[in-house]
Each structure stands twice: as C-alpha cells, then as structure tokens.
PDB file of C-alpha atoms in Angstrom:
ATOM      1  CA  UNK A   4       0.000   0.000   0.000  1.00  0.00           C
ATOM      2  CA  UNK A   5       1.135   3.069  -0.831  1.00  0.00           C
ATOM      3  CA  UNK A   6       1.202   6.217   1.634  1.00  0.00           C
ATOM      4  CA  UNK A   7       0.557  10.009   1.371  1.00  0.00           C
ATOM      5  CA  UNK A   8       4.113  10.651   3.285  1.00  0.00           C
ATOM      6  CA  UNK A   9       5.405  10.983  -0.279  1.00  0.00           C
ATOM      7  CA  UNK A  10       3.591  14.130  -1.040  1.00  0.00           C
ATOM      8  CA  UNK A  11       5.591  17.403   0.472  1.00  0.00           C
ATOM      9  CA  UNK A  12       4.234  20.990   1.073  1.00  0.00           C
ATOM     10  CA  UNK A  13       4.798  22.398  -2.005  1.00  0.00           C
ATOM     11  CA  UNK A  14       2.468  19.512  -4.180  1.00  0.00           C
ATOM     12  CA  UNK A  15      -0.316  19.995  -1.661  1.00  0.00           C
ATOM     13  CA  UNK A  16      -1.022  23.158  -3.090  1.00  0.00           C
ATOM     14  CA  UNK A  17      -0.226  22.152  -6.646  1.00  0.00           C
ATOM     15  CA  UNK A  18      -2.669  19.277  -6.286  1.00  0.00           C
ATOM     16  CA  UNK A  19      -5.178  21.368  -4.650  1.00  0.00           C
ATOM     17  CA  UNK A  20      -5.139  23.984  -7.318  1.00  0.00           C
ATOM     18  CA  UNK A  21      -5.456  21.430 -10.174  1.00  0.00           C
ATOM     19  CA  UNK A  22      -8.136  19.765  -8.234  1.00  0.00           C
ATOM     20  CA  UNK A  23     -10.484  23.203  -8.257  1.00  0.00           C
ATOM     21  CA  UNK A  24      -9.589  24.186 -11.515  1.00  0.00           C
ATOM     22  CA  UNK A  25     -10.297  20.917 -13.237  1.00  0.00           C
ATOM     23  CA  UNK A  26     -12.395  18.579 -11.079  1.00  0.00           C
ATOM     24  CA  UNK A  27     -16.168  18.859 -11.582  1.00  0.00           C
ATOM     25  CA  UNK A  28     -16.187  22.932 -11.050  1.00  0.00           C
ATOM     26  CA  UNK A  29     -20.129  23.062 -11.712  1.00  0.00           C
ATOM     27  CA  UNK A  30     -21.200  19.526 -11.038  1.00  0.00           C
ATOM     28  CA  UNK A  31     -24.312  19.463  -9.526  1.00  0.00           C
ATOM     29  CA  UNK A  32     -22.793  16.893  -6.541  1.00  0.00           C
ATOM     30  CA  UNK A  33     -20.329  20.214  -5.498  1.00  0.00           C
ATOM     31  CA  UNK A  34     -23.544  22.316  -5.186  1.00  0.00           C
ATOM     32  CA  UNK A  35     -25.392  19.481  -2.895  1.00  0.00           C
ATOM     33  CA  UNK A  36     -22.702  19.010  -1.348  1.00  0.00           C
ATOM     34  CA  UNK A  37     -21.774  22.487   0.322  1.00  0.00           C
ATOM     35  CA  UNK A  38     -25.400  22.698   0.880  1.00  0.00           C
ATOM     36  CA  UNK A  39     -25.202  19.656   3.193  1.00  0.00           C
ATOM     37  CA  UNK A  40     -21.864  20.811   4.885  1.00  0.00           C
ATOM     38  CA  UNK A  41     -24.123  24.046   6.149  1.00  0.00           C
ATOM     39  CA  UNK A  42     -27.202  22.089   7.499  1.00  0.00           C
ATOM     40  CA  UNK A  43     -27.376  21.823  11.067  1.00  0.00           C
ATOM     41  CA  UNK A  44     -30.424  19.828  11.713  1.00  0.00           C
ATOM     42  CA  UNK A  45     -28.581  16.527  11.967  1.00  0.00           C
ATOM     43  CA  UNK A  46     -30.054  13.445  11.581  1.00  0.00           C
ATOM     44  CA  UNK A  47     -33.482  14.909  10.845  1.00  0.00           C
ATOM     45  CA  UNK A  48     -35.415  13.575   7.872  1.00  0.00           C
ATOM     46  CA  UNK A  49     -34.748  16.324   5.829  1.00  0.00           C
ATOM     47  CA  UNK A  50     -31.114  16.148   6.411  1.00  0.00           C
ATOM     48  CA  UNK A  51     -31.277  12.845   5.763  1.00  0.00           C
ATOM     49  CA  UNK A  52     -33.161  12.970   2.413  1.00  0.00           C
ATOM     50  CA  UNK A  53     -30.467  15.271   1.415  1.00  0.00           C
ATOM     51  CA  UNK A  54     -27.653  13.410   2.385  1.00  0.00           C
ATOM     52  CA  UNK A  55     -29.333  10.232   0.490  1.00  0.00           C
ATOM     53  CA  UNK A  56     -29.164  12.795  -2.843  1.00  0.00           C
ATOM     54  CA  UNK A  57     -26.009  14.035  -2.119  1.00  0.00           C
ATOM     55  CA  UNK A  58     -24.592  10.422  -2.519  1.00  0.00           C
ATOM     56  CA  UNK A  59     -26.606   9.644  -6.315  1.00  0.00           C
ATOM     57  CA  UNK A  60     -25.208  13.183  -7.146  1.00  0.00           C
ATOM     58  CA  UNK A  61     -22.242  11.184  -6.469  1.00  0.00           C
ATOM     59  CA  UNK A  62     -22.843   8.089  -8.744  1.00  0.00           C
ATOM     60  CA  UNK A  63     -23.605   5.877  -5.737  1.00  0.00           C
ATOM     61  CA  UNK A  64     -27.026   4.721  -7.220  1.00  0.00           C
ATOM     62  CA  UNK A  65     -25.586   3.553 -10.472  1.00  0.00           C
ATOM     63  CA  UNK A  66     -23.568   1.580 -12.038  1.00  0.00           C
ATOM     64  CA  UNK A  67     -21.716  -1.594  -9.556  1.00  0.00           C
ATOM     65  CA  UNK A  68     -23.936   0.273  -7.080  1.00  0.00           C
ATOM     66  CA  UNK A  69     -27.660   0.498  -5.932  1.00  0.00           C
ATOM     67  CA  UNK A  70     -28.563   1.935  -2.860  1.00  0.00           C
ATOM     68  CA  UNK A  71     -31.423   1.212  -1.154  1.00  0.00           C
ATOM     69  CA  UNK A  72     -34.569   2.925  -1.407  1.00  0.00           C
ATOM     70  CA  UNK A  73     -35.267   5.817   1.047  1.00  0.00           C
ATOM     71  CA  UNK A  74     -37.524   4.642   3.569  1.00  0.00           C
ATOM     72  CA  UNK A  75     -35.053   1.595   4.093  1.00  0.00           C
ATOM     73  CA  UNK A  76     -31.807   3.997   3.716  1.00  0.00           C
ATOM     74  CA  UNK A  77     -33.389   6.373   6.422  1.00  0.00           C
ATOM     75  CA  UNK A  78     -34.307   3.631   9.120  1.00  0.00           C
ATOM     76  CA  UNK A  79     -31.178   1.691   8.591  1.00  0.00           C
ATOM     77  CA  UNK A  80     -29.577   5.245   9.988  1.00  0.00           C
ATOM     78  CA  UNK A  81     -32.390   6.290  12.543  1.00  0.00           C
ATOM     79  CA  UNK A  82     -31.351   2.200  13.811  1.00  0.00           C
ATOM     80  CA  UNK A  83     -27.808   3.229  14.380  1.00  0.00           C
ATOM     81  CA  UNK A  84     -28.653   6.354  15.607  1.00  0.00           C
ATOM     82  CA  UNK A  85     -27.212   6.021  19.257  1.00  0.00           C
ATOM     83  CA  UNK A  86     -23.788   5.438  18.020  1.00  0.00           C
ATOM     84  CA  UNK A  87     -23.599   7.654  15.291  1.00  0.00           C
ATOM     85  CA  UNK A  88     -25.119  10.709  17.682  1.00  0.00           C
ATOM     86  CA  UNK A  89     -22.012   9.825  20.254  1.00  0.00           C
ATOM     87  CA  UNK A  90     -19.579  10.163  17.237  1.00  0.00           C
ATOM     88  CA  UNK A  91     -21.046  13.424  15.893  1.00  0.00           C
ATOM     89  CA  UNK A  92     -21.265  14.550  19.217  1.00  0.00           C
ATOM     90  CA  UNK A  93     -17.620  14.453  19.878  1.00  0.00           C
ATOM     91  CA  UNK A  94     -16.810  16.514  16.958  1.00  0.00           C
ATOM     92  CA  UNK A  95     -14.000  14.293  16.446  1.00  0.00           C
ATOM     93  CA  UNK A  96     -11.920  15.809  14.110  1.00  0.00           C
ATOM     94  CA  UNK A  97      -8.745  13.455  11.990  1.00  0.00           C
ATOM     95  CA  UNK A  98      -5.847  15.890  12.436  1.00  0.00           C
ATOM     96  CA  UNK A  99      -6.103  15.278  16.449  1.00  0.00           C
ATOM     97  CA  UNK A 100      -8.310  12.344  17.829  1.00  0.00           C
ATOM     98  CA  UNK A 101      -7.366   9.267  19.168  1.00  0.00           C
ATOM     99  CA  UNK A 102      -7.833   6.705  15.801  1.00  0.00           C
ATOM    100  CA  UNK A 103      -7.583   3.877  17.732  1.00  0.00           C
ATOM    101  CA  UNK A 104     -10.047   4.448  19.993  1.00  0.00           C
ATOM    102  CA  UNK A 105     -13.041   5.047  17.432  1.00  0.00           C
ATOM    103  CA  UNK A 106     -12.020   1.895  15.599  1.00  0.00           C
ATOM    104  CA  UNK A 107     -14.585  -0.199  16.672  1.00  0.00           C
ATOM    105  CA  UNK A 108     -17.447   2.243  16.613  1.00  0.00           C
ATOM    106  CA  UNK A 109     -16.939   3.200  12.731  1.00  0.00           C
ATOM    107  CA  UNK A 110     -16.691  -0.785  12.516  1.00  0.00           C
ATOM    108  CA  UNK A 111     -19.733  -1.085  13.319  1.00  0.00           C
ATOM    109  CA  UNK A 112     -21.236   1.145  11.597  1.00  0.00           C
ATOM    110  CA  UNK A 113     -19.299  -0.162   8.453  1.00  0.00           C
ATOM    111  CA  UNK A 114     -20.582  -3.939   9.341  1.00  0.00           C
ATOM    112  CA  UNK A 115     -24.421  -2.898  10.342  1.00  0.00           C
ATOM    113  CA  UNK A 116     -25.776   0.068   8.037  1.00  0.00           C
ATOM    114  CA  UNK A 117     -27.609  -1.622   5.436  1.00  0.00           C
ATOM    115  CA  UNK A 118     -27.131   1.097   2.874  1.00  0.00           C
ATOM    116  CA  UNK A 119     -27.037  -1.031  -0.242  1.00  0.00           C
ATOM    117  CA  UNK A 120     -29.834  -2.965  -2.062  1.00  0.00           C
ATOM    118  CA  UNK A 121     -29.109  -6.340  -1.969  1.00  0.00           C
ATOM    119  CA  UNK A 122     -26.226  -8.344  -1.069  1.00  0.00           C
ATOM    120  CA  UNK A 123     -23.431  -5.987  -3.137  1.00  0.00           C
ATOM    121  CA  UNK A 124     -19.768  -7.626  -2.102  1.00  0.00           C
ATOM    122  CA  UNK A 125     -18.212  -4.146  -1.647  1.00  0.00           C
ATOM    123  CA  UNK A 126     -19.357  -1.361  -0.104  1.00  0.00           C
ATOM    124  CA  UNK A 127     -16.619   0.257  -0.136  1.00  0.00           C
ATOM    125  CA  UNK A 128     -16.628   3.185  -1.600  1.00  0.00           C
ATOM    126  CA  UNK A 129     -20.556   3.715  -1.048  1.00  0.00           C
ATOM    127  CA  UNK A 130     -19.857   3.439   3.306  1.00  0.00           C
ATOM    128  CA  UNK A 131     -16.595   5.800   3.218  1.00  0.00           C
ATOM    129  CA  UNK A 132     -18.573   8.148   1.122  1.00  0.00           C
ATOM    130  CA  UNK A 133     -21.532   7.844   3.603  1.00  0.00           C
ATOM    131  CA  UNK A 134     -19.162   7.911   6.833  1.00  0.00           C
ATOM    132  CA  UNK A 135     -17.667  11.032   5.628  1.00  0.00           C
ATOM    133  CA  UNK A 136     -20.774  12.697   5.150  1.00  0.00           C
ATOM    134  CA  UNK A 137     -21.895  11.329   8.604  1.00  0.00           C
ATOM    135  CA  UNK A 138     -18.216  12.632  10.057  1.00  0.00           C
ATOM    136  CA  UNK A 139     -17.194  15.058   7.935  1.00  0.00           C
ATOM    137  CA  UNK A 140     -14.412  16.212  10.318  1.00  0.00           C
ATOM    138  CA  UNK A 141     -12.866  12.837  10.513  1.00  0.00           C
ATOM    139  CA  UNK A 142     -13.844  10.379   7.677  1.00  0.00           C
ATOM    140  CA  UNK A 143     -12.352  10.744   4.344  1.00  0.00           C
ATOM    141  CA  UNK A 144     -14.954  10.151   1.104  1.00  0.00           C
ATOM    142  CA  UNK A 145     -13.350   7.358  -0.936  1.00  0.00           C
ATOM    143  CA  UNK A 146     -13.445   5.695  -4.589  1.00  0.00           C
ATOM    144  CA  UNK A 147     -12.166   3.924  -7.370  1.00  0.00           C
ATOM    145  CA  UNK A 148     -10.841   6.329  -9.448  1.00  0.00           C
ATOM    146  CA  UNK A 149      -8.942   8.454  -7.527  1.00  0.00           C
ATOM    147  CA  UNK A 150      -8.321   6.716  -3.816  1.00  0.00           C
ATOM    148  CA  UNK A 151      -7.816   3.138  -4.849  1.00  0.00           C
ATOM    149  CA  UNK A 152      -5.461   3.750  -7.863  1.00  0.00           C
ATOM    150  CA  UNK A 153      -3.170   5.761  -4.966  1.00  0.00           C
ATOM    151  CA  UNK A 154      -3.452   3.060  -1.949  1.00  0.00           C
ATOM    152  CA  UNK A 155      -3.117   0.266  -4.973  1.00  0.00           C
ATOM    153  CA  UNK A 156      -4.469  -3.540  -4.323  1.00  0.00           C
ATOM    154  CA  UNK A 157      -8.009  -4.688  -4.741  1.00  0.00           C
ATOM    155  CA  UNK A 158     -10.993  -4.165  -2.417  1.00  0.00           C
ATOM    156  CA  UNK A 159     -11.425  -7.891  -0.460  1.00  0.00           C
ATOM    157  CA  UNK A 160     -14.860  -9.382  -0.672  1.00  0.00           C
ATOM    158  CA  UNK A 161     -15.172 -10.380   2.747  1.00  0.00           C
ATOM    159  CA  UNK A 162     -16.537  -7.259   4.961  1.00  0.00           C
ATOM    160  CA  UNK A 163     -14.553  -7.614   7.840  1.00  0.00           C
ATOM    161  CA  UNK A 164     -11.740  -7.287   4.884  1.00  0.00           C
ATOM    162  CA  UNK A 165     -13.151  -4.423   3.530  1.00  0.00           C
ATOM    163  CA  UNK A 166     -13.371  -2.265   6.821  1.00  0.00           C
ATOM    164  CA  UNK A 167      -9.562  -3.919   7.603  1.00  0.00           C
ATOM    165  CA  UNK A 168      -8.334  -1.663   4.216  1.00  0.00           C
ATOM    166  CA  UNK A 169     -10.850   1.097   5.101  1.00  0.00           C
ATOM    167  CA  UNK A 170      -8.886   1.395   8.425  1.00  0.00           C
ATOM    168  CA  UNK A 171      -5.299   1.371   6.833  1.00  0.00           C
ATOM    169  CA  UNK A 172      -6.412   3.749   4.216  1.00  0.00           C
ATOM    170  CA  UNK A 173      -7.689   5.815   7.128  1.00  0.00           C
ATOM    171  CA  UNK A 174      -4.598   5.786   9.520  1.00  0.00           C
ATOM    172  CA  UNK A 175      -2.323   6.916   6.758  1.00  0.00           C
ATOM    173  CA  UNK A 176      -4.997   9.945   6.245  1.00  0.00           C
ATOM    174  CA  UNK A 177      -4.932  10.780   9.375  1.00  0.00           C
ATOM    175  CA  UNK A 178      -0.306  10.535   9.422  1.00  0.00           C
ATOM    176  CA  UNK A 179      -0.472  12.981   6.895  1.00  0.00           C
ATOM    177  CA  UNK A 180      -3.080  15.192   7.924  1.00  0.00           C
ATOM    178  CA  UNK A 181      -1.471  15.450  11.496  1.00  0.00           C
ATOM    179  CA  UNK A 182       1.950  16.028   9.767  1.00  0.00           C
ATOM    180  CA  UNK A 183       0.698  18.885   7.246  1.00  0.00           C
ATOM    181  CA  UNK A 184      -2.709  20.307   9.892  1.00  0.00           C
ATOM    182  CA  UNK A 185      -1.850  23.836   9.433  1.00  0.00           C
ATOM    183  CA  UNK A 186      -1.535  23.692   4.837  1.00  0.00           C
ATOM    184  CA  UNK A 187      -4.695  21.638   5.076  1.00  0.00           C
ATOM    185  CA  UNK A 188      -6.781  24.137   7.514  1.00  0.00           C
ATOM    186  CA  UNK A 189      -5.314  26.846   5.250  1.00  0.00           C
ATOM    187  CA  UNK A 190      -7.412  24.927   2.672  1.00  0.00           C
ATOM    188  CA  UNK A 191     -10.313  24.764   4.172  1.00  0.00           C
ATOM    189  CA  UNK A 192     -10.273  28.498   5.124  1.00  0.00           C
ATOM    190  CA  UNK A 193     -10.281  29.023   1.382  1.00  0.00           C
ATOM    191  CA  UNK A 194     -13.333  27.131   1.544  1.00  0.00           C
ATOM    192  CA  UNK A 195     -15.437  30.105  -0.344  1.00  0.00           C
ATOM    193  CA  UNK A 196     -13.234  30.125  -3.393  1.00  0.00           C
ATOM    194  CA  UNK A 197     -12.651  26.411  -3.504  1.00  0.00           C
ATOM    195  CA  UNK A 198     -15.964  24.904  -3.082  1.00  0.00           C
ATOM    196  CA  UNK A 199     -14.940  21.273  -2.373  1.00  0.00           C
ATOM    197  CA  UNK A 200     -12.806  21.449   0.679  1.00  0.00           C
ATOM    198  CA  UNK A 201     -15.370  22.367   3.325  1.00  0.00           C
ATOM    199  CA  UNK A 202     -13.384  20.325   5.473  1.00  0.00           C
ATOM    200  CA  UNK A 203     -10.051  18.699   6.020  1.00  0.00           C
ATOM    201  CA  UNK A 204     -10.801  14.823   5.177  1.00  0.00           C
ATOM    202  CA  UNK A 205     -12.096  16.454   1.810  1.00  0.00           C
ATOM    203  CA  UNK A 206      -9.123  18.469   1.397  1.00  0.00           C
ATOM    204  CA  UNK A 207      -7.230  14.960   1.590  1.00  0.00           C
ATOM    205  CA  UNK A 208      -9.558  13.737  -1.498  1.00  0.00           C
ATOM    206  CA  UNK A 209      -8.996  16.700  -3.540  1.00  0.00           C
ATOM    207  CA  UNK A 210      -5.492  16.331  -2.990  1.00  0.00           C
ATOM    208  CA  UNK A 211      -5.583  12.588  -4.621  1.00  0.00           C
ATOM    209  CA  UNK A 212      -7.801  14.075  -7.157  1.00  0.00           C
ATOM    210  CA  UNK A 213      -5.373  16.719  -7.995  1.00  0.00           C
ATOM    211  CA  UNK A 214      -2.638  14.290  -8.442  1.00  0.00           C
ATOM    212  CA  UNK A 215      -4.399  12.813 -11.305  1.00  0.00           C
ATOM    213  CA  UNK A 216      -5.881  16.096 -13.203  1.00  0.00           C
TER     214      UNK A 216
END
C-alpha cells in the first residue's frame, strides 16, 4: 500500500489547485454538497433525504452500485442512531483524535448500516462516502478512481476485509493530515473560493484528485 508521506508541502497546493480548476467545477454533486456541509439539523429527515441525494449526485445509485430505497436507507440510519449521535457529538476531528479508539465504533457502523440494495460484495466506496458525510471532520470520502489507484491492491470481498483496508487507508490519512494540519486548515479556510474542501478529510480527497488532473 502506498502512503501520502510521499507528497511534500509544495504539491499539496499544486494538487489542490489542479483539483479546483479541473475537477467537476459546476457539477451538480459540489452544489449538494456544500449545501449539506451548512445544514445543522442533523439526523433529521430532511437532512437525511439530502444526504441520500447528495450520494446519487455522487454516482452511488448507479452503475456496480444500488442503494437502497429511502424509507429503508433512512431507518437503517435512525437504527444506528445512538452510536452515530455519540460520534457526531464528539466533533472528532482526523488531524487530532485518538484513531484507535473510534475503531470499533466506525466498525460497526461499516458492518451494520444496510445502505445497499441487496447483497453488493463491496461497499466500499458507497460506506466511506456515507461515513464522511456522517463525520465530515474525521472520515475521508473514498473511490475507485482516484483513492484506490493511490493506496493500490483490490478491495477484499469479505466485509470484515473491507473495513480492515478502510482502516489502513484511514490511519495513513490521518499521518499525513497530522503532519501537514496547518496547509490543510489553510485549505479549508479558502473554503469560499474552492468549493470542495469544506473540510479537512475532503481536502485529503482533492489532494488525490489533484494528483491525477
């Protein structure tokens, strides 16, 4: 597996600048997106219908993947609410938590949340895309295309597998945003200009997506 500690200072900013000028500048996801980083009524069904469209904006109900409808999307959530209230709650944040120590929380989350229609052998990228949206101060979105041809080696079938990669994926986010906190807050602070980094874990993204504009 590859790791972000081969990116310095000076290609964080080159990657993020590529990444705003040439990743999806008036997609229609961007535009859901920031409007779901400013709601505050968490967990409400409103702010749960829009973080269900937020995720087809992002291609999650297409193509190797199908979510499941809304009403079974929405209680699969409202099921898990307890533990995903106690994470939000903490406002845990990647550059300075504990990791280790949230592990088996965000497992289970990963393991129970029945997200998907039926029995899809990744969910991957669909549950880091979720999780991040869920946590957006500590869970980086993930895919194919830009996260998976970085931390190279396929997804496992098994989902115990699948969280086991999620989690090394993860810790090497968090390495790197600890190392370079201060360039990646700078980021977000730009936040007005560059729509897509509302937050640090999706500063991390852009900077993957940079890398391969």
């Amino acid at each position: 597996m590859r790791s972000l500690k081969e990116i310095n200072e000076s290609q964080i900013l080159e990657y993020l600048d590529a990444a705003d000028k040439n990743y999806r500048p008036y997609d229609p996801g961007r535009y859901l997106y920031v409007k779901f980083c400013q709601r505050d009524d968490f967990l409400s069904d409103e702010y749960i219908e829009l973080l269900y469209i937020v995720l087809v904006a992002w291609g999650m109900n297409s193509r190797g993947a199908k979510l499941n409808g809304f009403d079974k999307f929405r209680s699969s959530l409202l099921n898990n609410k307890e533990t995903i209230q106690n994470l939000r709650e903490q406002d845990l944040r990647i550059e300075s938590i504990d990791m280790d120590g949230k592990q088996e929380q965000l497992k289970e989350l990963f393991t129970s949340l029945e997200l998907m229609e039926g029995d899809r052998t990744s969910r991957f990228v669909t549950y880091s895309k979720t999780l991040h949206l869920l946590f957006p101060n500590l869970c980086v979105p993930m895919d194919r295309k830009y996260t998976l041809s970085f931390y190279t080696s396929n997804v496992p079938k098994a989902l115990d597998r699948q969280f086991e990669k999620y989690w090394k994926i993860m810790k090497d986010m968090q390495s790197f945003a600890k190392e370079h906190a201060e360039a990646l807050k700078q980021a977000v602070d730009n936040k007005e200009s560059q729509k897509w980094d509302q937050n640090i874990p999706k500063v991390i993204d852009s900077i993957l997506i940079g890398m391969k504009q």
